[in-house]
CSV table of C-alpha atoms in Angstrom, one decimal:
chain,number,residue,atom,x,y,z
A,15,MET,CA,0.0,0.0,0.0
A,16,GLU,CA,1.4,3.3,-1.0
A,17,ALA,CA,1.6,6.0,1.6
A,18,GLN,CA,-1.0,8.7,1.4
A,19,VAL,CA,0.6,12.0,2.3
A,20,ASP,CA,-1.3,15.2,2.9
A,21,GLN,CA,0.8,18.0,1.3
A,22,SER,CA,-1.5,20.8,2.5
A,23,SER,CA,1.1,22.1,5.0
A,24,SER,CA,3.0,25.1,3.9
A,25,SER,CA,6.7,25.7,4.4
A,26,THR,CA,6.0,27.3,7.8
A,27,THR,CA,3.4,24.8,9.0
A,28,TYR,CA,4.4,21.2,9.8
A,29,THR,CA,1.8,18.5,9.9
A,30,VAL,CA,2.7,15.5,12.1
A,31,VAL,CA,3.3,12.1,10.6
A,32,ALA,CA,0.2,10.6,12.3
A,33,ARG,CA,-2.0,13.1,10.5
A,34,ARG,CA,-0.3,13.1,7.1
A,35,TYR,CA,-0.5,9.3,6.9
A,36,ARG,CA,-4.0,9.0,8.3
A,37,PRO,CA,-6.1,6.5,6.3
A,38,LYS,CA,-8.6,8.1,4.0
A,39,SER,CA,-10.6,5.1,2.8
A,40,PHE,CA,-11.7,1.7,4.0
A,41,ASP,CA,-9.0,0.0,2.0
A,42,GLU,CA,-6.3,2.0,3.8
A,43,LEU,CA,-7.6,1.2,7.3
A,44,ILE,CA,-5.2,-1.1,8.9
A,45,GLY,CA,-6.0,-3.8,11.4
A,46,GLN,CA,-9.8,-3.3,11.5
A,47,ASP,CA,-11.0,-5.4,8.6
A,48,HIS,CA,-14.1,-6.6,10.5
A,49,VAL,CA,-15.3,-3.0,11.0
A,50,SER,CA,-14.5,-1.7,7.5
A,51,GLN,CA,-16.2,-4.6,5.8
A,52,ALA,CA,-19.3,-4.3,7.9
A,53,LEU,CA,-19.6,-0.6,7.3
A,54,ALA,CA,-19.0,-0.9,3.6
A,55,LYS,CA,-21.6,-3.6,3.3
A,56,ALA,CA,-24.1,-1.5,5.3
A,57,ILE,CA,-23.7,1.3,2.8
A,58,ALA,CA,-23.9,-1.0,-0.2
A,59,THR,CA,-27.1,-2.6,1.0
A,60,GLY,CA,-28.7,0.6,2.3
A,61,ARG,CA,-28.9,-0.7,5.8
A,62,VAL,CA,-27.4,2.3,7.5
A,63,GLY,CA,-28.4,3.0,11.1
A,64,HIS,CA,-28.9,6.4,12.6
A,65,ALA,CA,-26.3,6.0,15.4
A,66,TYR,CA,-23.0,4.2,15.7
A,67,LEU,CA,-20.6,3.6,18.6
A,68,PHE,CA,-16.9,3.0,17.9
A,69,THR,CA,-15.0,1.6,20.9
A,70,GLY,CA,-11.4,0.7,21.5
A,71,ALA,CA,-8.1,1.8,22.8
A,72,ARG,CA,-6.4,5.0,21.7
A,73,GLY,CA,-4.8,5.2,18.3
A,74,VAL,CA,-6.5,2.2,16.7
A,75,GLY,CA,-8.5,4.1,14.1
A,76,LYS,CA,-11.8,5.1,15.6
A,77,THR,CA,-11.9,8.7,14.5
A,78,SER,CA,-10.3,7.9,11.2
A,79,THR,CA,-13.0,5.3,10.5
A,80,ALA,CA,-15.7,7.8,11.5
A,81,ARG,CA,-14.4,10.3,8.9
A,82,ILE,CA,-14.1,7.5,6.3
A,83,PHE,CA,-17.7,6.4,7.0
A,84,ALA,CA,-18.9,10.0,6.9
A,85,LYS,CA,-17.3,10.5,3.5
A,86,ALA,CA,-19.0,7.3,2.2
A,87,LEU,CA,-22.4,8.5,3.5
A,88,SER,CA,-21.9,12.1,2.2
A,89,ILE,CA,-20.9,11.3,-1.4
A,90,SER,CA,-23.4,10.0,-4.0
A,91,ASP,CA,-22.8,8.7,-7.5
A,92,ASP,CA,-24.6,11.6,-9.1
A,93,MET,CA,-22.3,14.2,-7.7
A,94,PRO,CA,-19.8,16.0,-10.0
A,95,PRO,CA,-16.3,14.8,-9.4
A,96,ALA,CA,-15.2,18.2,-8.4
A,97,MET,CA,-17.8,18.3,-5.6
A,98,VAL,CA,-16.8,14.8,-4.5
A,99,ALA,CA,-13.2,15.8,-4.2
A,100,GLU,CA,-14.1,19.0,-2.3
A,101,ILE,CA,-16.3,17.2,0.2
A,102,ALA,CA,-13.8,14.4,0.7
A,103,SER,CA,-11.0,17.0,1.3
A,104,ALA,CA,-13.2,19.0,3.7
A,105,ILE,CA,-14.1,15.9,5.8
A,106,ASP,CA,-10.5,14.8,5.9
A,107,SER,CA,-9.4,18.2,7.3
A,108,GLY,CA,-12.4,18.3,9.7
A,109,ASP,CA,-13.9,21.5,8.0
A,110,ASP,CA,-16.9,20.1,6.2
A,111,MET,CA,-20.1,22.0,6.9
A,112,ASP,CA,-22.3,18.8,7.1
A,113,VAL,CA,-19.9,16.7,9.1
A,114,ILE,CA,-19.6,18.2,12.5
A,115,GLU,CA,-16.8,16.9,14.8
A,116,ILE,CA,-17.3,17.5,18.5
A,117,ASP,CA,-14.9,16.8,21.3
A,118,GLY,CA,-16.8,15.3,24.1
A,119,ALA,CA,-14.2,16.2,26.7
A,120,SER,CA,-14.5,20.0,26.1
A,121,ASN,CA,-18.1,20.1,25.1
A,122,ARG,CA,-19.5,17.9,27.8
A,123,ARG,CA,-22.1,20.1,29.3
A,124,ILE,CA,-25.9,20.1,28.7
A,125,GLU,CA,-25.7,23.5,27.1
A,126,GLU,CA,-23.6,22.2,24.2
A,127,ILE,CA,-25.9,19.2,23.6
A,128,ARG,CA,-29.0,21.5,23.7
A,129,GLN,CA,-27.3,23.5,21.0
A,130,LEU,CA,-26.7,20.3,19.0
A,131,ARG,CA,-30.4,19.4,19.4
A,132,SER,CA,-31.5,22.8,18.1
A,133,ASN,CA,-29.3,22.4,15.0
A,134,VAL,CA,-30.2,18.8,14.0
A,135,ASN,CA,-33.4,19.9,12.2
A,136,VAL,CA,-31.3,22.1,9.8
A,137,ARG,CA,-30.9,20.0,6.7
A,138,PRO,CA,-27.4,19.4,5.2
A,139,GLY,CA,-26.1,22.0,2.8
A,140,ARG,CA,-24.8,19.9,0.0
A,141,ALA,CA,-24.5,16.3,1.2
A,142,ARG,CA,-27.1,13.6,1.8
A,143,PHE,CA,-26.8,13.6,5.6
A,144,LYS,CA,-25.8,15.9,8.4
A,145,ILE,CA,-23.3,13.8,10.5
A,146,TYR,CA,-22.2,14.4,14.0
A,147,ILE,CA,-19.0,12.8,15.2
A,148,ILE,CA,-18.6,13.0,18.9
A,149,ASP,CA,-15.2,11.9,20.1
A,150,GLU,CA,-14.6,10.7,23.7
A,151,VAL,CA,-18.4,10.7,24.1
A,152,HIS,CA,-18.1,9.0,27.6
A,153,MET,CA,-16.9,12.4,28.9
A,154,LEU,CA,-20.4,13.9,28.6
A,155,THR,CA,-22.2,14.7,31.8
A,156,LYS,CA,-25.3,12.7,32.9
A,157,GLU,CA,-27.5,15.7,32.0
A,158,ALA,CA,-25.9,15.9,28.6
A,159,PHE,CA,-26.5,12.3,28.0
A,160,ASN,CA,-30.2,12.7,29.0
A,161,ALA,CA,-30.5,15.6,26.5
A,162,LEU,CA,-28.8,13.6,23.8
A,163,LEU,CA,-31.1,10.6,24.4
A,164,LYS,CA,-34.2,12.6,23.3
A,165,THR,CA,-32.6,13.2,19.9
A,166,LEU,CA,-31.4,9.6,19.5
A,167,GLU,CA,-34.9,8.3,20.2
A,168,GLU,CA,-36.4,10.0,17.1
A,169,PRO,CA,-33.7,11.6,15.0
A,170,PRO,CA,-34.5,13.4,11.7
A,171,GLU,CA,-33.9,11.1,8.7
A,172,HIS,CA,-31.1,13.3,7.5
A,173,VAL,CA,-29.0,13.0,10.7
A,174,LYS,CA,-26.5,10.4,11.6
A,175,PHE,CA,-24.5,10.1,14.8
A,176,ILE,CA,-21.0,8.5,15.2
A,177,PHE,CA,-19.7,8.2,18.7
A,178,CYS,CA,-16.1,7.3,19.6
A,179,THR,CA,-14.9,6.3,23.0
A,180,THR,CA,-12.1,4.6,24.8
A,181,ASP,CA,-14.4,3.8,27.8
A,182,PRO,CA,-17.8,2.4,26.8
A,183,GLU,CA,-18.5,1.3,30.3
A,184,LYS,CA,-19.2,5.0,31.3
A,185,ILE,CA,-21.9,5.4,28.6
A,186,PRO,CA,-25.5,4.9,29.9
A,187,ILE,CA,-27.2,1.8,28.7
A,188,THR,CA,-30.0,3.9,27.3
A,189,ILE,CA,-27.5,5.4,24.8
A,190,LEU,CA,-25.8,2.1,24.1
A,191,SER,CA,-29.0,0.3,23.3
A,192,ARG,CA,-29.7,2.9,20.5
A,193,CYS,CA,-26.3,2.5,18.8
A,194,GLN,CA,-24.8,-0.1,16.5
A,195,ARG,CA,-21.6,-0.9,18.3
A,196,TYR,CA,-18.2,-1.8,16.7
A,197,ASP,CA,-15.3,-2.8,18.9
A,198,PHE,CA,-11.9,-1.9,17.5
A,199,VAL,CA,-9.1,-4.3,18.4
A,200,PRO,CA,-5.4,-3.4,19.0
A,201,VAL,CA,-3.5,-3.4,15.7
A,202,GLN,CA,-1.3,-6.5,15.2
A,203,LEU,CA,2.4,-6.1,15.6
A,204,GLU,CA,3.1,-7.2,12.1
A,205,ALA,CA,0.7,-4.6,10.6
A,206,ILE,CA,2.3,-1.8,12.6
A,207,GLN,CA,5.8,-2.9,11.6
A,208,LYS,CA,4.8,-2.9,7.9
A,209,ARG,CA,3.2,0.5,8.1
A,210,LEU,CA,6.2,2.1,10.0
A,211,THR,CA,8.6,0.7,7.4
A,212,GLU,CA,6.5,2.3,4.6
A,213,ILE,CA,6.4,5.6,6.4
A,214,ALA,CA,10.1,5.7,7.1
A,215,GLN,CA,10.9,4.9,3.5
A,216,SER,CA,8.5,7.5,2.3
A,217,GLU,CA,10.2,10.1,4.5
A,218,GLY,CA,13.6,9.2,3.1
A,219,PHE,CA,14.9,7.1,6.0
A,220,ARG,CA,16.5,3.7,6.2
A,221,ILE,CA,15.3,1.9,9.3
A,222,GLU,CA,16.6,-1.3,10.9
A,223,ALA,CA,14.2,-4.2,11.3
A,224,GLU,CA,15.0,-4.3,15.0
A,225,ALA,CA,14.2,-0.6,15.4
A,226,VAL,CA,10.9,-1.1,13.7
A,227,THR,CA,10.1,-4.0,16.0
A,228,LEU,CA,11.0,-2.0,19.1
A,229,LEU,CA,8.7,0.9,18.1
A,230,ALA,CA,5.9,-1.4,17.2
A,231,ARG,CA,6.1,-3.3,20.5
A,232,ARG,CA,6.2,-0.2,22.5
A,233,ALA,CA,3.1,1.1,20.8
A,234,ALA,CA,1.1,-1.8,22.3
A,235,GLY,CA,-1.4,-2.0,19.5
A,236,SER,CA,-1.8,1.7,18.9
A,237,MET,CA,-1.0,2.7,15.3
A,238,ARG,CA,-1.0,6.4,16.2
A,239,ASP,CA,1.4,5.9,19.1
A,240,SER,CA,3.8,4.0,16.9
A,241,GLN,CA,3.8,6.8,14.3
A,242,SER,CA,4.4,9.4,17.0
A,243,LEU,CA,7.4,7.4,18.3
A,244,LEU,CA,8.7,7.0,14.8
A,245,GLU,CA,8.5,10.8,14.3
A,246,GLN,CA,10.4,11.4,17.5
A,247,VAL,CA,13.2,9.2,16.5
A,248,MET,CA,13.3,10.6,12.9
A,249,SER,CA,13.7,14.1,14.5
A,250,PHE,CA,17.2,13.3,15.7
A,251,SER,CA,18.2,10.8,13.0
A,252,THR,CA,19.9,11.6,9.7
A,253,GLY,CA,19.1,9.1,6.9
A,254,ALA,CA,19.2,6.0,9.0
A,255,ILE,CA,17.3,4.8,12.1
A,256,THR,CA,19.0,2.2,14.3
A,257,ALA,CA,17.9,0.1,17.2
A,258,ASP,CA,20.3,2.0,19.5
A,259,GLN,CA,18.6,5.3,18.6
A,260,VAL,CA,15.2,3.8,19.5
A,261,HIS,CA,16.6,2.6,22.8
A,262,THR,CA,17.9,6.1,23.5
A,263,LEU,CA,14.5,7.6,22.7
A,264,LEU,CA,12.5,5.1,24.8
A,265,GLY,CA,15.0,4.9,27.7
A,266,THR,CA,15.1,1.1,27.3
A,267,ALA,CA,17.9,-1.5,27.3
A,268,ASP,CA,18.6,-4.0,24.6
A,269,GLU,CA,17.6,-7.6,24.9
A,270,SER,CA,21.1,-8.8,25.6
A,271,SER,CA,21.2,-6.7,28.7
A,272,LEU,CA,18.0,-8.2,29.9
A,273,GLN,CA,19.3,-11.6,29.3
A,274,SER,CA,22.5,-10.9,31.2
A,275,ILE,CA,20.5,-9.6,34.2
A,276,VAL,CA,18.3,-12.7,34.3
A,277,GLU,CA,21.3,-15.0,33.9
A,278,ALA,CA,23.0,-13.3,36.9
A,279,LEU,CA,19.8,-13.7,38.9
A,280,ARG,CA,19.7,-17.4,38.0
A,281,ASP,CA,23.3,-17.7,39.2
A,282,HIS,CA,22.4,-15.9,42.5
A,283,ASP,CA,24.7,-13.1,41.6
A,284,PRO,CA,22.9,-9.8,42.4
A,285,LEU,CA,26.1,-7.8,42.1
A,286,ALA,CA,26.4,-8.8,38.4
A,287,ALA,CA,22.8,-8.0,37.8
A,288,ILE,CA,23.1,-4.6,39.4
A,289,ALA,CA,26.3,-3.9,37.4
A,290,THR,CA,24.4,-4.7,34.2
A,291,VAL,CA,21.6,-2.3,35.2
A,292,ASP,CA,24.2,0.4,36.0
A,293,SER,CA,25.8,0.0,32.6
A,294,ALA,CA,22.4,0.2,30.8
A,295,THR,CA,21.4,3.3,32.7
A,296,ALA,CA,24.7,4.9,31.9
A,297,ASP,CA,23.9,4.4,28.2
A,298,GLY,CA,20.5,6.2,28.7
A,299,ALA,CA,18.1,3.5,29.9
A,300,ASP,CA,15.5,4.5,32.5
A,301,ALA,CA,15.1,2.4,35.7
A,302,GLY,CA,11.4,2.3,35.4
A,303,GLN,CA,11.4,1.3,31.8
A,304,MET,CA,14.0,-1.4,32.5
A,305,THR,CA,11.8,-2.8,35.3
A,306,GLU,CA,8.9,-3.0,32.8
A,307,GLN,CA,11.2,-4.7,30.3
A,308,LEU,CA,12.4,-7.2,32.8
A,309,LEU,CA,8.8,-8.0,33.7
A,310,ASN,CA,7.9,-8.5,30.1
A,311,TYR,CA,11.0,-10.6,29.5
A,312,LEU,CA,10.1,-12.8,32.4
A,313,ARG,CA,6.6,-13.2,31.0
A,314,ASP,CA,8.2,-14.7,27.8
A,315,LEU,CA,10.4,-16.9,30.0
A,316,MET,CA,7.2,-18.1,31.7
A,317,ALA,CA,5.6,-18.8,28.3
A,318,ALA,CA,8.6,-20.8,27.1
A,319,GLY,CA,8.8,-22.6,30.5
A,320,ILE,CA,5.3,-24.0,30.2
A,321,GLY,CA,5.9,-25.3,26.7
A,322,GLY,CA,5.2,-22.3,24.5
A,323,GLY,CA,6.9,-22.1,21.1
A,324,PRO,CA,8.5,-19.1,19.4
A,325,GLN,CA,5.0,-17.7,18.4
A,326,THR,CA,4.2,-17.2,22.1
A,327,LEU,CA,7.0,-14.7,22.7
A,328,LYS,CA,5.5,-11.2,22.7
A,329,PHE,CA,8.6,-9.2,23.8
A,330,ALA,CA,11.7,-11.3,23.2
A,331,ASN,CA,13.1,-12.1,19.8
A,332,PRO,CA,11.4,-15.4,18.7
A,333,ALA,CA,14.7,-16.3,17.0
A,334,GLY,CA,16.2,-16.7,20.4
A,335,HIS,CA,13.5,-19.1,21.6
A,336,ALA,CA,15.9,-22.0,22.3
A,337,GLN,CA,18.1,-19.9,24.6
A,338,ILE,CA,15.0,-18.5,26.4
A,339,LYS,CA,13.6,-22.0,26.9
A,340,LYS,CA,16.9,-23.1,28.5
A,341,LEU,CA,17.0,-20.1,30.8
A,342,ALA,CA,13.4,-20.8,31.7
A,343,ASP,CA,14.1,-24.4,32.5
A,344,ASP,CA,17.1,-23.4,34.6
A,345,LEU,CA,15.0,-21.0,36.7
A,346,GLY,CA,11.8,-23.0,36.9
A,347,VAL,CA,8.3,-21.7,36.4
A,348,GLN,CA,7.7,-21.2,40.1
A,349,THR,CA,10.8,-19.0,40.4
A,350,ILE,CA,9.8,-17.0,37.3
A,351,LEU,CA,6.3,-16.4,38.7
A,352,SER,CA,7.8,-15.2,42.0
A,353,ALA,CA,10.2,-12.9,40.2
A,354,ILE,CA,7.3,-11.5,38.2
A,355,GLN,CA,5.4,-10.7,41.4
A,356,ILE,CA,8.4,-9.0,42.9
A,357,LEU,CA,9.0,-6.8,39.9
A,358,ASP,CA,5.3,-5.9,39.6
A,359,GLU,CA,5.2,-4.8,43.3
A,360,ALA,CA,8.4,-2.8,42.6
A,361,LEU,CA,6.7,-1.0,39.7
A,362,VAL,CA,3.7,-0.1,41.8
A,363,ARG,CA,6.0,1.5,44.5
A,364,MET,CA,8.1,3.3,41.8
A,365,ARG,CA,5.0,5.3,40.8
A,366,ALA,CA,5.0,7.0,44.2
A,367,SER,CA,8.8,7.2,44.7
A,368,VAL,CA,11.7,9.2,43.4
A,369,SER,CA,14.1,6.3,44.1
A,370,ALA,CA,13.2,4.0,41.2
A,371,MET,CA,16.8,2.7,40.8
A,372,THR,CA,17.0,1.7,44.5
A,373,LEU,CA,13.7,-0.1,44.2
A,374,LEU,CA,14.9,-2.0,41.2
A,375,GLU,CA,18.1,-3.0,42.9
A,376,VAL,CA,16.1,-4.2,45.9
A,377,ALA,CA,13.9,-6.3,43.7
A,378,LEU,CA,16.9,-7.8,41.9
A,379,VAL,CA,18.5,-8.8,45.3
A,380,GLN,CA,15.2,-10.4,46.3
A,381,ILE,CA,14.9,-12.4,43.1
A,382,SER,CA,18.5,-13.6,43.3
A,383,GLN,CA,17.7,-15.1,46.7
A,384,LEU,CA,14.7,-17.1,45.5
């Protein structure tokens, strides 16, 4: 898939990568095939509801899908090509007169929803529908939801609602029951890796495969987060992006350091483990980030220890599965589970402490004595 770049920014205005490479059609939407297929089929068969709810974690494509869906609803076959292009461009930029985007976090009061109710009866200016996209809809107040409910019960035929939220549990059941709900899943690691590689190449950078993997894993299923991280590392890179640069950006240690720490713990040598941590932090790693990395590395040891194959490794390199399996067997599953618990408790305490390094060192000593 070729990158879609918005060149609307002038020489004095920079548009971030996540916006320039935002998907503009169902075909470009990554990782949400079940949603794009269902919405496209609804349009093709004429079975379009009056209210939709898009739920999922941040950065998985909810608002982008809402805009794509709004474009598909707004454009008809009998429109002149110039008008089609104009409407599509206006919706992509959030400036279309018939597609109104509302931020639920900053327009959460009943007054804003009453204003919306007074405007829904106004027919669309040039498109078939007037579409309201309300982002973070769960932020609306109880009174605002009650006011919105009256419109959802009997909306005008020319009005469609698309609600986006990261927390559907906070939305009243009376609202939920009147919406067609689509749950967006975290984007798969492979899909994020592929997209980041495309963007880096389009921006004129060579990027190491390991660097791509590190960025994709850190994004934890969020396409937008992965693109923001890529933009950060591109900002201090010249032509090539390496794994070392990504570690510097994220404050993380490479996998060999994690392996060395766990091997020292297996050998009941806390001094060696602490020395490896000191070396990694001297190279720019953050104590809190290293603790999370160790926790995730031990998770992969646990998976290998109970018989999991390379495909079960979520954080370690699957190519090193044999070495991870041996290390897991040396430690034993019960020891790994205890170590995970110790690190998890250390992470909780770190959030309320300014002595993250000390807490990590204490945790390493505890684990070495298991």
